[in-house]
């Protein structure tokens, strides 16, 4: 087997709250290969978002190692992490996290500014991914002039714009009705079919069924890890 895209070994993450320590992740081992489609499930408070933040290089572990695409990112400084994040990770959040009075095009093109592309390169690529997510007719709409499902499509386009190694989505359908959720999941299915690695958090079994592997957390540990 080739090297996994993600290899985490005995990852722990605790937080200091006043004079108390909250132990959230208690020793997680995980390998995820390129091209996998993974659903991360588990009760509220089990540590899913904490783990996603680590996988997405938004945070570093208290102990343990994280090798991402062959690089040890466990002890990197904020600026190094930001660079890795921009290159390797596309994030989609439950609440879309778009800039409100900004066009779909500019929201999507934003991560490319940090990656150093020219304006015309940014706009061409942003149009391309907006077309890929079915929004070619909403390019100049402000994000607050779009429906929830359209906003999430913009967020997915933004996640794809720098062609990252991994798409991470933390409850991407949590704020959408069931019909719109299905549309967004169809989009993730396509993104996966195009060869992307997709990891998403969900509470819903029907959403998790889109994935090929389901990892369940309980109380900061992996409870089960099943590949179909
Ligand atoms: N910055 C922090 N400081 C202190 N405790 C934290 C911090 N971040 C998370 N926690 C605690 O870690 C635990 C896990 O939180 P996390 O957000 O990872 O859960 P989750 O599985 O994503 O839950 P949900 O399904 O509700 O989103 C919670 O008990 C939470 O209070
Ligand atoms: Mg969460």
Coordinates of N, CA and C and ligand atoms in Angstrom, one line a residue:
X1 N 0.8 -1.2 0.0 CA 0.0 0.0 0.0 C 0.9 1.3 0.0
X2 N 0.5 2.2 -0.8 CA 1.2 3.5 -0.8 C 1.0 4.2 0.5
X3 N 1.8 5.2 0.8 CA 1.6 6.0 2.0 C 0.2 6.6 2.1
X4 N -0.4 6.5 3.3 CA -1.7 7.1 3.4 C -1.6 8.6 3.3
X5 N -2.7 9.2 2.9 CA -2.7 10.7 2.8 C -2.7 11.3 4.2
X6 N -3.5 10.6 5.1 CA -3.5 11.1 6.5 C -3.1 9.9 7.4
X7 N -2.1 10.2 8.2 CA -1.8 9.2 9.2 C -1.7 9.9 10.6
X8 N -2.6 9.6 11.5 CA -2.5 10.1 12.8 C -2.2 9.0 13.8
X9 N -1.4 9.3 14.7 CA -0.9 8.2 15.7 C -1.1 8.8 17.1
X10 N -1.9 8.1 17.9 CA -2.1 8.4 19.3 C -2.3 9.9 19.5
X11 N -3.2 10.5 18.7 CA -3.5 11.9 18.9 C -4.3 12.2 20.1
X12 N -3.9 13.1 20.9 CA -4.6 13.6 22.1 C -4.8 15.1 22.0
X13 N -5.9 15.6 22.4 CA -6.1 17.0 22.4 C -6.9 17.3 23.7
X14 N -6.3 18.1 24.6 CA -7.0 18.6 25.7 C -6.9 20.1 25.8
X15 N -7.9 20.7 26.5 CA -8.0 22.1 26.6 C -7.9 22.5 28.1
X16 N -7.2 23.6 28.4 CA -7.2 24.1 29.8 C -8.3 25.1 29.9
X17 N -9.2 24.8 30.9 CA -10.3 25.7 31.1 C -10.2 26.1 32.6
X18 N -9.7 27.4 32.8 CA -9.5 27.8 34.2 C -8.4 26.9 34.8
X19 N -8.7 26.3 36.0 CA -7.7 25.3 36.5 C -8.1 23.9 36.3
X20 N -8.9 23.7 35.3 CA -9.3 22.3 35.0 C -8.8 22.0 33.6
X21 N -8.5 20.7 33.4 CA -8.1 20.3 32.0 C -9.2 19.4 31.5
X22 N -9.7 19.8 30.2 CA -10.7 19.0 29.6 C -10.1 18.1 28.6
X23 N -10.2 16.8 28.8 CA -9.6 15.8 27.9 C -10.6 15.5 26.8
X24 N -10.4 15.9 25.6 CA -11.4 15.7 24.5 C -11.0 14.5 23.6
X25 N -9.9 14.6 23.0 CA -9.4 13.4 22.2 C -8.4 12.6 23.0
X26 N -8.6 11.3 23.1 CA -7.9 10.6 24.2 C -6.9 9.5 23.6
X27 N -6.5 9.7 22.4 CA -5.6 8.7 21.8 C -6.2 8.1 20.6
X28 N -6.2 8.9 19.4 CA -6.8 8.4 18.2 C -5.8 8.0 17.2
X29 N -5.9 6.8 16.6 CA -5.1 6.3 15.5 C -6.0 6.2 14.3
X30 N -5.5 6.7 13.2 CA -6.3 6.7 12.0 C -5.4 6.8 10.7
X31 N -5.7 6.0 9.7 CA -5.1 6.2 8.4 C -6.2 6.4 7.4
X32 N -6.0 7.4 6.5 CA -7.0 7.6 5.5 C -6.2 7.7 4.2
X33 N -6.6 7.0 3.2 CA -5.9 7.0 1.9 C -6.5 8.0 1.0
X34 N -5.7 8.3 0.0 CA -6.2 9.2 -1.1 C -7.4 8.6 -1.8
X35 N -8.4 9.4 -2.0 CA -9.6 9.0 -2.7 C -10.7 8.3 -1.8
X36 N -10.5 8.3 -0.5 CA -11.5 7.7 0.3 C -12.7 8.7 0.5
X37 N -13.8 8.2 0.9 CA -15.0 9.0 1.2 C -15.5 8.5 2.6
X38 N -15.2 9.4 3.6 CA -15.4 9.0 5.0 C -16.4 9.8 5.6
X39 N -17.3 9.2 6.4 CA -18.2 9.9 7.3 C -17.8 9.7 8.7
X40 N -17.7 10.8 9.4 CA -17.3 10.8 10.8 C -18.6 11.0 11.6
X41 N -18.9 10.1 12.5 CA -20.2 10.2 13.3 C -19.9 10.1 14.8
X42 N -20.9 10.2 15.6 CA -20.7 10.1 17.0 C -21.6 11.1 17.7
X43 N -21.8 10.8 19.0 CA -22.7 11.7 19.8 C -22.1 13.1 19.9
X44 N -23.0 14.1 20.2 CA -22.6 15.5 20.4 C -21.6 15.5 21.6
X45 N -20.5 16.2 21.3 CA -19.4 16.3 22.4 C -18.4 15.2 22.3
X46 N -18.5 14.2 21.3 CA -17.6 13.1 21.3 C -16.2 13.5 20.7
X47 N -16.1 14.7 20.1 CA -14.8 15.2 19.6 C -14.7 15.3 18.1
X48 N -15.8 15.2 17.4 CA -15.8 15.2 15.9 C -15.2 16.5 15.4
X49 N -15.7 17.6 15.8 CA -15.2 18.9 15.3 C -13.8 19.1 15.7
X50 N -13.4 18.7 17.0 CA -12.1 18.8 17.4 C -11.1 18.1 16.5
X51 N -11.5 16.9 16.1 CA -10.7 16.0 15.2 C -10.6 16.7 13.8
X52 N -11.8 17.2 13.4 CA -11.8 17.8 12.0 C -10.9 19.0 12.0
X53 N -10.9 19.8 13.1 CA -10.0 21.0 13.2 C -8.5 20.6 13.1
X54 N -8.2 19.4 13.7 CA -6.8 18.9 13.7 C -6.5 18.4 12.2
X55 N -7.4 17.6 11.7 CA -7.2 17.1 10.3 C -7.0 18.3 9.3
X56 N -7.8 19.4 9.6 CA -7.7 20.5 8.7 C -6.6 21.5 9.0
X57 N -5.8 21.2 9.9 CA -4.6 22.1 10.3 C -5.1 23.4 10.8
X58 N -6.3 23.4 11.4 CA -6.7 24.7 12.1 C -6.2 24.6 13.5
X59 N -5.7 23.5 14.0 CA -5.3 23.3 15.3 C -4.2 22.2 15.4
X60 N -3.5 22.2 16.4 CA -2.4 21.2 16.5 C -2.7 20.3 17.8
X61 N -2.3 19.1 17.8 CA -2.6 18.2 18.9 C -1.8 18.5 20.2
X62 N -2.3 18.1 21.3 CA -1.5 18.2 22.6 C -0.4 17.2 22.5
X63 N -0.7 16.0 22.0 CA 0.4 15.0 21.8 C 0.0 14.1 20.7
X64 N 1.0 13.3 20.2 CA 0.7 12.4 19.1 C 1.2 13.1 17.8
X65 N 1.2 12.3 16.7 CA 1.7 12.8 15.5 C 0.6 12.8 14.4
X66 N 0.7 13.7 13.5 CA -0.1 13.8 12.3 C 0.8 14.0 11.1
X67 N 0.8 13.0 10.2 CA 1.5 13.1 9.0 C 0.5 13.3 7.9
X68 N 0.6 14.5 7.2 CA -0.4 14.8 6.1 C 0.4 14.8 4.8
X69 N 0.1 14.0 3.9 CA 0.7 13.9 2.6 C 2.3 13.8 2.8
X70 N 2.7 13.0 3.7 CA 4.1 12.8 3.9 C 4.8 13.8 4.8
X71 N 4.1 14.8 5.3 CA 4.7 15.9 6.1 C 4.2 15.8 7.5
X72 N 5.1 15.9 8.4 CA 4.7 16.0 9.8 C 4.2 17.4 10.2
X73 N 2.9 17.5 10.4 CA 2.3 18.8 10.7 C 2.0 19.0 12.1
X74 N 2.4 18.0 13.0 CA 2.0 18.1 14.4 C 2.5 19.2 15.2
X75 N 3.6 19.8 14.8 CA 4.2 20.8 15.6 C 4.4 22.1 14.8
X76 N 3.8 22.2 13.7 CA 4.0 23.4 12.9 C 3.5 24.7 13.5
X77 N 4.1 25.8 13.2 CA 3.7 27.1 13.7 C 2.5 27.6 12.8
X78 N 1.8 28.6 13.3 CA 0.6 29.1 12.6 C 0.8 29.4 11.2
X79 N 1.9 30.1 10.9 CA 2.1 30.5 9.5 C 2.3 29.4 8.5
X80 N 3.1 28.4 9.0 CA 3.3 27.1 8.3 C 2.0 26.4 8.1
X81 N 1.2 26.3 9.1 CA -0.1 25.6 9.0 C -1.0 26.3 8.0
X82 N -1.0 27.6 8.0 CA -1.8 28.4 7.1 C -1.5 28.0 5.7
X83 N -0.2 27.9 5.4 CA 0.2 27.6 4.1 C -0.2 26.2 3.7
X84 N 0.0 25.2 4.6 CA -0.5 23.8 4.3 C -2.0 23.8 4.1
X85 N -2.7 24.5 4.9 CA -4.2 24.6 4.8 C -4.6 25.1 3.5
X86 N -4.0 26.2 3.0 CA -4.4 26.8 1.8 C -4.1 25.8 0.6
X87 N -3.1 25.1 0.7 CA -2.7 24.2 -0.4 C -3.5 22.9 -0.4
X88 N -3.6 22.3 0.8 CA -4.0 20.9 0.9 C -5.5 20.7 1.3
X89 N -6.1 21.7 2.0 CA -7.4 21.5 2.6 C -8.5 22.4 2.0
X90 N -9.6 21.9 1.7 CA -10.8 22.6 1.4 C -11.8 22.4 2.5
X91 N -12.3 23.5 3.1 CA -13.2 23.3 4.3 C -14.7 23.7 3.9
X92 N -15.6 23.0 4.3 CA -17.0 23.4 4.2 C -17.7 23.3 5.6
X93 N -18.4 24.3 6.0 CA -18.9 24.4 7.4 C -20.4 24.3 7.3
X94 N -21.0 24.0 8.4 CA -22.5 23.9 8.6 C -23.1 25.3 8.2
X95 N -22.5 26.4 8.7 CA -23.1 27.7 8.5 C -22.5 28.5 7.3
X96 N -21.9 27.8 6.4 CA -21.5 28.3 5.1 C -20.2 29.2 5.2
X97 N -20.2 30.1 6.2 CA -19.1 31.0 6.4 C -18.6 31.8 5.2
X98 N -19.6 32.4 4.5 CA -19.3 33.2 3.3 C -19.3 34.7 3.8
X99 N -18.6 35.5 3.0 CA -18.7 37.0 3.2 C -20.0 37.5 2.6
X100 N -20.9 38.1 3.4 CA -22.2 38.4 3.0 C -22.4 39.4 1.8
X101 N -21.9 40.6 1.9 CA -22.1 41.5 0.8 C -21.0 41.4 -0.3
X102 N -20.7 40.2 -0.6 CA -19.6 39.9 -1.6 C -20.2 38.9 -2.6
X103 N -19.8 39.0 -3.8 CA -20.4 38.1 -4.8 C -19.9 36.7 -4.6
X104 N -20.7 35.8 -5.2 CA -20.3 34.4 -5.2 C -18.8 34.3 -5.8
X105 N -18.6 35.0 -6.9 CA -17.3 34.9 -7.6 C -16.2 35.3 -6.6
X106 N -16.3 36.4 -5.9 CA -15.3 36.9 -5.0 C -15.1 36.0 -3.8
X107 N -16.2 35.5 -3.3 CA -16.1 34.5 -2.2 C -15.3 33.3 -2.6
X108 N -15.5 32.8 -3.8 CA -14.8 31.6 -4.3 C -13.4 31.9 -4.6
X109 N -13.1 33.1 -5.1 CA -11.8 33.5 -5.6 C -10.8 33.8 -4.4
X110 N -11.4 34.1 -3.2 CA -10.7 34.6 -2.1 C -9.4 33.7 -1.7
X111 N -9.6 32.4 -1.6 CA -8.4 31.6 -1.2 C -7.3 31.6 -2.2
X112 N -7.6 32.0 -3.4 CA -6.6 32.1 -4.5 C -5.7 33.3 -4.3
X113 N -6.2 34.3 -3.6 CA -5.4 35.5 -3.3 C -4.2 35.1 -2.5
X114 N -4.4 34.3 -1.5 CA -3.4 33.9 -0.6 C -2.4 33.0 -1.3
X115 N -2.9 32.3 -2.3 CA -2.1 31.4 -3.0 C -1.3 32.1 -4.1
X116 N -1.5 33.4 -4.3 CA -0.7 34.2 -5.1 C -1.0 34.3 -6.6
X117 N -2.3 33.9 -7.0 CA -2.7 34.0 -8.4 C -3.1 35.4 -8.8
X118 N -3.0 35.7 -10.1 CA -3.4 37.0 -10.6 C -5.0 37.1 -10.6
X119 N -5.5 38.3 -10.8 CA -6.9 38.5 -10.7 C -7.6 37.7 -11.8
X120 N -7.1 37.7 -13.0 CA -7.7 37.0 -14.1 C -7.7 35.5 -13.9
X121 N -6.6 35.0 -13.4 CA -6.5 33.6 -13.1 C -7.5 33.2 -12.0
X122 N -7.7 34.1 -11.0 CA -8.6 33.8 -9.9 C -10.0 33.8 -10.5
X123 N -10.4 34.8 -11.3 CA -11.7 34.9 -11.8 C -12.1 33.7 -12.7
X124 N -11.1 33.3 -13.6 CA -11.4 32.2 -14.5 C -11.6 30.9 -13.7
X125 N -10.7 30.7 -12.8 CA -10.8 29.4 -12.0 C -12.1 29.5 -11.1
X126 N -12.4 30.6 -10.5 CA -13.7 30.7 -9.7 C -14.9 30.4 -10.6
X127 N -14.9 31.0 -11.8 CA -16.1 30.7 -12.7 C -16.2 29.2 -13.0
X128 N -15.0 28.6 -13.2 CA -14.9 27.2 -13.5 C -15.5 26.3 -12.4
X129 N -15.1 26.6 -11.2 CA -15.7 25.8 -10.1 C -17.1 26.1 -9.8
X130 N -17.5 27.4 -9.9 CA -18.9 27.7 -9.7 C -19.8 27.0 -10.8
X131 N -19.3 26.9 -12.0 CA -20.0 26.1 -13.0 C -20.1 24.6 -12.6
X132 N -19.0 24.1 -12.1 CA -18.9 22.7 -11.7 C -20.0 22.4 -10.6
X133 N -20.3 23.4 -9.7 CA -21.3 23.2 -8.7 C -22.7 23.6 -9.1
X134 N -22.8 24.0 -10.4 CA -24.2 24.3 -10.9 C -24.6 25.7 -10.7
X135 N -23.7 26.6 -10.5 CA -24.1 28.0 -10.2 C -23.6 29.0 -11.2
X136 N -23.5 28.6 -12.4 CA -22.9 29.5 -13.4 C -23.8 30.7 -13.6
X137 N -25.1 30.6 -13.3 CA -26.0 31.7 -13.4 C -26.2 32.6 -12.1
X138 N -25.3 32.3 -11.2 CA -25.4 33.1 -9.9 C -24.1 33.7 -9.5
X139 N -23.2 33.8 -10.5 CA -21.8 34.2 -10.2 C -21.7 35.6 -9.6
X140 N -22.6 36.5 -10.1 CA -22.5 37.9 -9.6 C -23.5 38.2 -8.4
X141 N -24.2 37.2 -8.0 CA -25.1 37.4 -6.8 C -24.3 37.6 -5.5
X142 N -24.7 38.4 -4.6 CA -24.1 38.5 -3.3 C -24.6 37.2 -2.6
X143 N -23.7 36.8 -1.6 CA -24.1 35.5 -1.0 C -25.4 35.6 -0.2
X144 N -25.7 36.9 0.3 CA -27.0 37.0 1.0 C -28.2 37.1 0.1
X145 N -27.9 37.1 -1.2 CA -29.1 37.0 -2.2 C -29.2 35.6 -2.7
X146 N -28.7 34.6 -2.0 CA -28.7 33.2 -2.4 C -29.5 32.4 -1.4
X147 N -30.1 31.3 -1.8 CA -30.7 30.3 -0.9 C -29.7 29.6 -0.1
X148 N -30.1 28.9 0.9 CA -29.2 28.1 1.7 C -28.4 27.1 0.9
X149 N -29.1 26.4 0.1 CA -28.5 25.4 -0.8 C -27.4 26.0 -1.7
X150 N -27.8 27.1 -2.3 CA -26.9 27.8 -3.2 C -25.7 28.3 -2.4
X151 N -25.9 28.8 -1.2 CA -24.8 29.3 -0.4 C -23.8 28.2 -0.1
X152 N -24.4 27.0 0.2 CA -23.5 25.9 0.5 C -22.8 25.4 -0.8
X153 N -23.4 25.6 -2.0 CA -22.7 25.3 -3.2 C -21.5 26.3 -3.4
X154 N -21.7 27.5 -3.1 CA -20.6 28.5 -3.2 C -19.5 28.1 -2.2
X155 N -19.9 27.7 -1.0 CA -18.9 27.2 -0.1 C -18.1 26.0 -0.6
X156 N -18.8 25.1 -1.2 CA -18.1 23.9 -1.8 C -17.2 24.4 -2.9
X157 N -17.6 25.3 -3.8 CA -16.8 25.8 -4.8 C -15.5 26.4 -4.3
X158 N -15.7 27.2 -3.2 CA -14.6 27.9 -2.5 C -13.6 26.8 -2.0
X159 N -14.2 25.7 -1.5 CA -13.3 24.6 -0.9 C -12.5 24.0 -2.0
X160 N -13.1 23.9 -3.3 CA -12.4 23.2 -4.4 C -11.4 24.1 -5.1
X161 N -11.5 25.4 -4.9 CA -10.8 26.3 -5.9 C -9.3 26.1 -6.0
X162 N -8.7 25.8 -4.9 CA -7.2 25.6 -4.9 C -6.8 24.2 -5.2
X163 N -7.8 23.4 -5.7 CA -7.5 21.9 -5.9 C -6.8 21.2 -4.7
X164 N -7.5 21.2 -3.5 CA -6.8 20.7 -2.4 C -6.7 19.2 -2.4
X165 N -5.9 18.6 -1.5 CA -5.8 17.1 -1.4 C -7.1 16.5 -0.7
X166 N -7.7 17.3 0.2 CA -8.7 16.8 1.0 C -9.9 17.8 1.1
X167 N -11.1 17.4 1.0 CA -12.3 18.2 1.3 C -12.8 17.8 2.7
X168 N -12.8 18.7 3.6 CA -13.4 18.4 5.0 C -14.7 19.2 5.1
X169 N -15.7 18.5 5.6 CA -17.0 19.2 5.7 C -17.6 18.8 7.1
X170 N -17.8 19.8 7.9 CA -18.3 19.6 9.3 C -19.9 19.9 9.3
X171 N -20.7 18.8 9.2 CA -22.1 18.9 9.1 C -22.6 19.8 8.0
X172 N -22.1 19.5 6.8 CA -22.4 20.5 5.6 C -23.9 20.6 5.3
X173 N -24.7 19.6 5.8 CA -26.2 19.7 5.5 C -27.0 20.0 6.7
X174 N -26.3 20.3 7.8 CA -26.9 20.6 9.1 C -27.9 21.7 9.1
X175 N -27.8 22.7 8.2 CA -28.7 23.8 8.1 C -29.6 23.7 6.9
X176 N -29.7 22.6 6.2 CA -30.5 22.5 5.0 C -31.6 21.5 5.1
X177 N -32.7 21.8 4.4 CA -33.8 20.8 4.4 C -33.4 19.5 3.7
X178 N -34.3 18.5 3.7 CA -33.8 17.2 3.3 C -33.6 17.2 1.7
X179 N -34.4 17.9 1.0 CA -34.2 17.9 -0.5 C -32.9 18.6 -0.8
X180 N -32.7 19.7 -0.2 CA -31.4 20.5 -0.5 C -30.2 19.7 0.0
X181 N -30.4 19.0 1.1 CA -29.3 18.1 1.6 C -28.9 17.1 0.6
X182 N -29.9 16.5 0.0 CA -29.6 15.5 -1.0 C -28.9 16.1 -2.2
X183 N -29.2 17.3 -2.6 CA -28.5 17.9 -3.7 C -27.1 18.2 -3.4
X184 N -26.8 18.6 -2.1 CA -25.4 18.9 -1.7 C -24.7 17.6 -1.6
X185 N -25.3 16.5 -1.2 CA -24.6 15.2 -1.1 C -24.3 14.7 -2.5
X186 N -25.2 14.9 -3.4 CA -25.0 14.5 -4.8 C -23.7 15.2 -5.3
X187 N -23.6 16.5 -4.9 CA -22.4 17.2 -5.3 C -21.1 16.6 -4.6
X188 N -21.2 16.3 -3.4 CA -20.0 15.6 -2.7 C -19.7 14.3 -3.4
X189 N -20.8 13.5 -3.8 CA -20.6 12.3 -4.5 C -19.8 12.5 -5.8
X190 N -20.1 13.6 -6.5 CA -19.4 13.9 -7.8 C -18.0 14.2 -7.5
X191 N -17.8 15.1 -6.5 CA -16.4 15.5 -6.1 C -15.6 14.3 -5.8
X192 N -16.2 13.4 -5.0 CA -15.4 12.1 -4.7 C -15.2 11.3 -6.0
X193 N -16.2 11.2 -6.9 CA -16.0 10.4 -8.1 C -14.9 11.0 -9.0
X194 N -14.7 12.3 -8.8 CA -13.6 13.0 -9.6 C -12.2 12.7 -9.0
X195 N -12.2 11.9 -7.9 CA -10.9 11.5 -7.4 C -10.5 12.2 -6.1
X196 N -11.4 13.1 -5.6 CA -11.0 13.8 -4.4 C -11.2 12.9 -3.1
X197 N -10.5 13.3 -2.1 CA -10.7 12.6 -0.8 C -11.7 13.5 0.0
X198 N -12.7 12.9 0.5 CA -13.8 13.6 1.2 C -14.0 13.0 2.6
X199 N -14.0 13.9 3.6 CA -14.3 13.5 5.0 C -15.4 14.4 5.5
X200 N -16.5 13.9 5.9 CA -17.5 14.7 6.4 C -18.1 14.2 7.7
X201 N -18.5 15.2 8.5 CA -19.2 14.9 9.8 C -20.7 15.0 9.6
X202 N -21.4 14.0 10.1 CA -22.8 14.1 10.1 C -23.4 13.3 11.2
X203 N -24.7 13.8 11.6 CA -25.4 13.0 12.6 C -26.4 12.1 12.0
X204 N -26.6 12.2 10.6 CA -27.7 11.5 10.0 C -27.2 10.3 9.2
X205 N -27.8 9.1 9.5 CA -27.4 7.9 8.8 C -27.5 7.9 7.3
X206 N -28.6 8.6 6.8 CA -28.8 8.7 5.3 C -27.7 9.5 4.7
X207 N -27.2 10.5 5.4 CA -26.0 11.2 4.8 C -24.8 10.4 4.8
X208 N -24.6 9.7 6.0 CA -23.4 8.8 6.1 C -23.3 7.7 5.1
X209 N -24.5 7.3 4.6 CA -24.6 6.2 3.6 C -23.9 6.6 2.3
X210 N -23.8 7.9 2.0 CA -23.1 8.3 0.8 C -21.6 7.9 0.9
X211 N -21.0 7.9 2.1 CA -19.6 7.6 2.2 C -19.4 6.1 2.1
X212 N -18.1 5.7 1.9 CA -17.7 4.3 1.8 C -17.1 3.8 3.1
X213 N -16.9 4.7 4.0 CA -16.3 4.3 5.3 C -16.9 5.1 6.4
X214 N -17.3 4.5 7.5 CA -17.9 5.2 8.6 C -17.1 5.0 9.8
X215 N -16.6 6.2 10.4 CA -15.8 6.1 11.6 C -16.7 6.7 12.7
X216 N -16.9 6.0 13.8 CA -17.7 6.5 14.9 C -16.8 6.8 16.1
X217 N -16.9 8.0 16.6 CA -16.2 8.4 17.8 C -17.2 8.3 19.0
X218 N -16.6 8.0 20.1 CA -17.4 8.0 21.4 C -16.4 8.5 22.5
X219 N -16.7 9.6 23.1 CA -16.0 10.0 24.3 C -14.5 10.2 23.9
X220 N -14.2 10.7 22.8 CA -12.8 11.0 22.4 C -12.0 9.9 21.9
X221 N -12.6 8.7 21.6 CA -11.9 7.6 21.1 C -12.7 7.0 19.9
X222 N -12.0 6.3 19.0 CA -12.7 5.6 17.9 C -13.4 4.4 18.4
X223 N -14.7 4.4 18.2 CA -15.5 3.3 18.7 C -15.7 2.2 17.6
X224 N -15.8 2.6 16.4 CA -15.8 1.7 15.3 C -15.4 2.4 14.0
X225 N -14.9 1.5 13.1 CA -14.4 2.1 11.8 C -14.7 1.0 10.8
X226 N -15.7 1.3 10.0 CA -16.2 0.2 9.1 C -16.2 0.7 7.6
X227 N -15.5 0.0 6.8 CA -15.4 0.2 5.3 C -16.3 -0.7 4.6
X228 N -17.2 -0.2 3.8 CA -18.2 -1.0 3.1 C -17.5 -1.8 2.0
Ligands
LIG1 N1 -11.6 25.3 22.9 C1 -12.2 24.4 23.8 N2 -12.0 24.6 25.1 C2 -12.6 23.7 26.0 N3 -13.3 22.7 25.6 C3 -13.5 22.4 24.3 C4 -13.0 23.3 23.3 N4 -13.3 22.8 22.1 C5 -14.1 21.7 22.4 N5 -14.2 21.5 23.7 C6 -14.9 20.4 24.3 O1 -14.6 19.2 23.7 C7 -15.7 18.4 23.6 C8 -15.9 17.9 22.1 O2 -16.3 19.1 21.3 P1 -16.5 18.9 19.8 O3 -16.9 20.3 19.3 O4 -15.3 18.3 19.2 O5 -17.7 17.9 19.7 P2 -18.6 17.3 18.5 O6 -18.4 15.9 18.5 O7 -18.2 18.1 17.3 O8 -20.1 17.7 18.9 P3 -21.3 18.2 18.1 O9 -21.9 17.0 17.4 O10 -22.2 18.8 19.1 O11 -20.8 19.2 17.1 C9 -16.9 19.1 24.1 O12 -17.2 18.6 25.4 C10 -16.4 20.6 24.2 O13 -17.0 21.3 25.2
LIG2 MG1 -19.2 19.5 16.0

